[in-house]
């Protein structure tokens, strides 16, 4: 039976770097990948700023062995800034919407993830919407279940059609927001007002593309998303923290502006949600270094 005790919510730092392996890795590959991340030779762990949340979101089969690796790593360390003595947060790529253990064949319920030490649950990804007919409603129900246990819902939002950037930017942003607003508000309606939420803005047309969406477009869309959240807070009394990260072919150089004409994405968003560009450890390190450096300069 689910606990009736009010959950304790984690405080979200100012910056987040999250990585999903999707279903690209075998379990053995994921284990090797995590061990390399944790190795001192990678130069990544520990992340050199306590105001950065660093998280790995593997496939379901790999979560338990990742837990074992993280516990062994923590036991070998004398100090740690992670609330569970782990050097990074562990996530899951989905969950079921019930907080009861029960007859949900093939599904993974949130309390099972919570027991393992998962702190972040990714929901509503465009691929699951396309392949498995998931909707705003199912994402909201799952987010409510995740929040009820004190975990953080990482909710993917994004518009389907690529923008027409030949016309006014305001029109392009407005077209995107007509699709995004229902995704945002339905989610915020579902979770407790004090629960933290992370929105991963991933334009569907940019997922898997050779290049990310242009920052000249992403920036104003993210600002519009923030205005929607602020409006919801003012009308509904929401007090929980909300962070916005960018996904959709996100990789090295985007945060700092090195790959997009000097317009840094880091000026607009709270973090990065990395997919295939994080498959190489050196790509992860480059992104971590960019984020750390930007916080040092600011």
Coordinates of C-alpha atoms in Angstrom, one line a residue:
X1 CA 0.0 0.0 0.0
X2 CA 1.3 3.5 -0.7
X3 CA 2.5 5.6 2.2
X4 CA 0.1 8.3 3.6
X5 CA 3.1 10.3 4.9
X6 CA 3.6 13.6 3.1
X7 CA 6.7 13.2 0.9
X8 CA 9.9 15.3 1.4
X9 CA 10.9 16.9 -1.9
X10 CA 14.5 17.4 -2.9
X11 CA 15.7 20.9 -3.6
X12 CA 16.6 21.4 -7.3
X13 CA 19.9 23.2 -7.9
X14 CA 20.2 26.0 -10.4
X15 CA 21.7 23.8 -13.1
X16 CA 21.0 20.3 -14.3
X17 CA 22.8 17.9 -16.6
X18 CA 20.8 14.8 -17.4
X19 CA 21.6 11.9 -19.7
X20 CA 19.3 9.2 -21.1
X21 CA 20.7 6.0 -22.8
X22 CA 17.2 5.3 -24.3
X23 CA 17.5 1.7 -25.6
X24 CA 20.8 2.1 -27.3
X25 CA 22.9 0.3 -24.7
X26 CA 23.0 -3.3 -23.6
X27 CA 23.2 -3.8 -19.8
X28 CA 26.9 -4.6 -20.0
X29 CA 27.5 -1.5 -22.0
X30 CA 25.6 0.6 -19.5
X31 CA 27.6 -0.9 -16.6
X32 CA 30.9 -0.1 -18.5
X33 CA 29.7 3.4 -19.3
X34 CA 28.8 4.2 -15.7
X35 CA 32.1 2.8 -14.4
X36 CA 33.9 5.0 -16.9
X37 CA 31.9 8.0 -15.8
X38 CA 32.9 7.4 -12.2
X39 CA 36.5 6.7 -12.9
X40 CA 38.9 9.6 -11.8
X41 CA 40.4 9.4 -15.3
X42 CA 37.2 10.8 -16.8
X43 CA 37.6 14.0 -15.0
X44 CA 33.8 14.2 -14.5
X45 CA 33.0 12.9 -11.0
X46 CA 32.7 14.6 -8.7
X47 CA 31.1 17.5 -10.7
X48 CA 33.0 20.5 -9.6
X49 CA 30.1 22.6 -8.5
X50 CA 27.4 21.6 -5.9
X51 CA 24.8 23.7 -7.7
X52 CA 24.7 21.2 -10.6
X53 CA 22.5 18.2 -10.5
X54 CA 24.1 15.4 -12.6
X55 CA 21.9 12.4 -13.5
X56 CA 22.0 9.2 -15.5
X57 CA 18.7 7.7 -16.8
X58 CA 19.4 4.1 -18.1
X59 CA 17.0 1.5 -19.4
X60 CA 15.0 -0.5 -16.8
X61 CA 17.1 -3.6 -16.9
X62 CA 20.2 -1.6 -16.1
X63 CA 18.9 0.3 -13.1
X64 CA 19.6 -2.4 -10.5
X65 CA 23.2 -3.1 -11.5
X66 CA 23.8 0.7 -11.7
X67 CA 22.5 0.9 -8.1
X68 CA 25.1 -1.7 -7.0
X69 CA 27.9 0.1 -8.8
X70 CA 26.9 3.4 -7.2
X71 CA 26.7 1.9 -3.7
X72 CA 30.1 0.3 -4.1
X73 CA 31.5 3.6 -5.3
X74 CA 30.0 5.5 -2.4
X75 CA 31.4 3.0 0.1
X76 CA 34.9 3.6 -1.2
X77 CA 34.6 7.4 -0.8
X78 CA 35.0 9.4 2.4
X79 CA 33.0 12.4 1.4
X80 CA 30.0 13.0 -0.9
X81 CA 27.6 15.9 -1.6
X82 CA 24.8 13.6 -2.8
X83 CA 21.9 13.1 -0.4
X84 CA 22.3 9.3 -0.7
X85 CA 26.1 9.4 -0.8
X86 CA 25.9 8.7 -4.5
X87 CA 27.9 11.0 -6.9
X88 CA 25.1 11.3 -9.3
X89 CA 21.3 11.0 -9.4
X90 CA 19.8 7.8 -11.0
X91 CA 16.7 8.0 -13.1
X92 CA 14.2 5.8 -14.9
X93 CA 12.8 6.3 -18.4
X94 CA 9.1 5.8 -17.5
X95 CA 6.8 4.3 -14.9
X96 CA 3.2 3.2 -14.3
X97 CA 0.7 5.6 -12.9
X98 CA -0.2 3.6 -9.8
X99 CA 1.6 3.7 -6.5
X100 CA 0.3 0.3 -5.6
X101 CA 2.1 -2.9 -6.3
X102 CA -0.4 -5.0 -8.2
X103 CA -1.6 -6.7 -11.4
X104 CA 0.2 -4.4 -13.9
X105 CA 1.9 -6.9 -16.1
X106 CA 4.9 -5.5 -17.8
X107 CA 4.8 -2.2 -16.0
X108 CA 7.2 -0.8 -13.3
X109 CA 5.5 1.0 -10.4
X110 CA 7.0 4.1 -8.8
X111 CA 7.5 2.5 -5.3
X112 CA 9.8 -0.1 -6.9
X113 CA 11.9 2.7 -8.4
X114 CA 11.9 4.6 -5.1
X115 CA 13.1 1.5 -3.2
X116 CA 16.1 1.2 -5.5
X117 CA 17.1 4.8 -5.0
X118 CA 15.8 6.4 -8.2
X119 CA 15.2 10.1 -7.8
X120 CA 14.2 11.2 -11.3
X121 CA 11.6 9.7 -13.6
X122 CA 11.4 10.7 -17.3
X123 CA 7.8 10.9 -18.6
X124 CA 6.0 11.7 -21.8
X125 CA 8.8 11.5 -24.3
X126 CA 7.9 12.1 -27.9
X127 CA 9.0 8.6 -28.9
X128 CA 6.6 7.0 -26.4
X129 CA 3.8 9.3 -27.6
X130 CA 4.4 8.2 -31.1
X131 CA 5.1 4.5 -30.6
X132 CA 2.9 3.8 -27.6
X133 CA 0.1 6.4 -27.9
X134 CA 1.0 8.1 -24.7
X135 CA -0.8 11.4 -24.0
X136 CA -0.7 14.5 -21.8
X137 CA -3.2 12.7 -19.6
X138 CA -1.0 9.7 -19.0
X139 CA 2.1 11.8 -18.5
X140 CA 0.2 13.8 -15.9
X141 CA -1.1 10.7 -14.0
X142 CA 2.4 9.3 -13.9
X143 CA 3.9 12.6 -12.7
X144 CA 1.4 12.7 -9.9
X145 CA 2.4 9.2 -8.8
X146 CA 6.1 10.1 -9.0
X147 CA 5.6 13.3 -7.0
X148 CA 3.6 11.5 -4.3
X149 CA 6.7 9.5 -3.5
X150 CA 9.0 12.5 -3.4
X151 CA 10.8 11.8 -6.7
X152 CA 11.2 14.3 -9.5
X153 CA 9.2 14.1 -12.7
X154 CA 11.2 15.0 -15.7
X155 CA 8.5 15.7 -18.2
X156 CA 9.2 16.0 -21.9
X157 CA 7.3 18.7 -23.9
X158 CA 7.7 19.7 -27.5
X159 CA 5.9 20.8 -30.6
X160 CA 5.7 18.5 -33.7
X161 CA 6.1 20.9 -36.6
X162 CA 9.3 22.8 -37.3
X163 CA 8.9 26.5 -37.1
X164 CA 8.7 28.9 -40.1
X165 CA 11.6 31.2 -39.3
X166 CA 11.1 33.2 -42.5
X167 CA 8.3 35.2 -40.8
X168 CA 8.1 37.0 -37.5
X169 CA 9.7 35.2 -34.6
X170 CA 6.6 36.0 -32.5
X171 CA 4.5 34.0 -34.9
X172 CA 6.8 31.0 -34.7
X173 CA 6.9 31.1 -30.9
X174 CA 3.2 31.5 -30.8
X175 CA 2.6 28.4 -33.0
X176 CA 4.9 26.4 -30.7
X177 CA 3.2 27.6 -27.5
X178 CA -0.2 26.6 -28.8
X179 CA 1.0 23.0 -28.6
X180 CA 3.1 23.4 -25.5
X181 CA 0.6 25.1 -23.2
X182 CA -1.7 22.1 -22.8
X183 CA 1.3 19.9 -22.1
X184 CA 2.5 22.2 -19.4
X185 CA -0.7 23.1 -17.6
X186 CA -2.1 19.6 -17.5
X187 CA 1.1 18.4 -15.8
X188 CA 1.1 21.3 -13.3
X189 CA -2.5 20.6 -12.5
X190 CA -1.8 17.0 -11.6
X191 CA 1.2 17.3 -9.2
X192 CA 1.1 18.7 -5.7
X193 CA 1.6 22.5 -5.6
X194 CA 4.8 22.1 -3.6
X195 CA 6.3 19.4 -5.8
X196 CA 9.4 20.1 -8.0
X197 CA 9.1 19.6 -11.7
X198 CA 11.6 19.5 -14.5
X199 CA 10.4 20.2 -18.0
X200 CA 12.6 18.9 -20.8
X201 CA 11.8 21.1 -23.9
X202 CA 12.5 18.8 -26.8
X203 CA 11.1 20.1 -30.1
X204 CA 9.9 16.8 -31.7
X205 CA 11.2 17.9 -35.1
X206 CA 14.7 18.3 -33.6
X207 CA 14.9 14.9 -31.9
X208 CA 17.5 12.8 -33.7
X209 CA 18.3 15.6 -36.1
X210 CA 21.9 16.4 -37.2
X211 CA 21.7 19.8 -35.4
X212 CA 19.7 21.1 -32.5
X213 CA 17.0 23.8 -32.9
X214 CA 18.5 27.3 -33.2
X215 CA 19.0 29.2 -29.9
X216 CA 17.4 32.3 -31.5
X217 CA 14.2 30.2 -31.6
X218 CA 14.6 28.0 -28.5
X219 CA 15.4 31.0 -26.2
X220 CA 12.1 32.8 -26.8
X221 CA 10.1 29.6 -26.5
X222 CA 11.7 28.8 -23.2
X223 CA 11.0 32.3 -22.0
X224 CA 7.4 31.8 -23.0
X225 CA 7.3 28.5 -21.1
X226 CA 8.5 30.3 -18.0
X227 CA 5.7 32.9 -18.4
X228 CA 3.1 30.1 -18.5
X229 CA 4.6 28.6 -15.3
X230 CA 4.6 32.0 -13.6
X231 CA 1.0 32.5 -14.6
X232 CA 0.1 29.2 -13.2
X233 CA 1.9 29.9 -10.0
X234 CA 0.0 33.2 -9.6
X235 CA -3.4 31.7 -10.3
X236 CA -3.1 28.4 -8.6
X237 CA -0.6 29.1 -5.8
X238 CA 2.0 26.7 -7.0
X239 CA 5.2 26.9 -4.8
X240 CA 7.3 24.0 -6.1
X241 CA 10.5 24.6 -8.0
X242 CA 10.3 24.4 -11.8
X243 CA 13.4 23.9 -14.0
X244 CA 13.6 23.9 -17.8
X245 CA 16.3 21.9 -19.6
X246 CA 16.8 21.5 -23.3
X247 CA 17.0 18.3 -25.3
X248 CA 16.6 17.5 -29.0
X249 CA 20.1 16.9 -30.4
X250 CA 21.7 18.7 -27.5
X251 CA 25.5 18.3 -27.4
X252 CA 28.8 20.0 -26.7
X253 CA 29.2 23.6 -27.7
X254 CA 25.5 24.5 -27.5
X255 CA 25.5 25.6 -23.9
X256 CA 28.5 28.0 -24.4
X257 CA 27.5 29.1 -27.8
X258 CA 30.6 27.7 -29.5
X259 CA 28.5 25.8 -32.1
X260 CA 25.7 28.3 -32.7
X261 CA 27.3 31.6 -33.5
X262 CA 28.1 32.7 -30.0
X263 CA 24.5 32.6 -28.7
X264 CA 24.8 30.5 -25.6
X265 CA 21.9 28.3 -24.7
X266 CA 23.0 28.5 -21.1
X267 CA 21.6 32.1 -21.0
X268 CA 18.1 30.7 -21.5
X269 CA 17.7 27.3 -19.9
X270 CA 18.5 25.6 -16.6
X271 CA 20.3 22.7 -18.0
X272 CA 20.9 20.1 -20.8
X273 CA 19.2 16.8 -21.4
X274 CA 21.6 14.7 -23.4
X275 CA 20.8 11.8 -25.7
X276 CA 23.1 10.3 -28.3
X277 CA 25.7 13.1 -27.9
X278 CA 26.4 11.7 -24.4
X279 CA 27.3 8.2 -25.7
X280 CA 30.9 9.3 -25.7
X281 CA 32.4 10.1 -22.3
X282 CA 34.4 13.0 -23.8
X283 CA 31.2 14.6 -25.0
X284 CA 29.8 14.4 -21.5
X285 CA 32.9 16.0 -20.1
X286 CA 32.8 18.8 -22.6
X287 CA 29.2 19.7 -21.6
X288 CA 30.0 19.4 -17.9
X289 CA 33.0 21.7 -18.3
X290 CA 31.0 24.2 -20.3
X291 CA 28.3 24.4 -17.6
X292 CA 30.8 24.6 -14.7
X293 CA 32.8 27.3 -16.5
X294 CA 29.7 29.4 -17.2
X295 CA 28.8 29.3 -13.5
X296 CA 32.3 30.3 -12.5
X297 CA 32.2 33.3 -14.9
X298 CA 28.7 34.4 -13.8

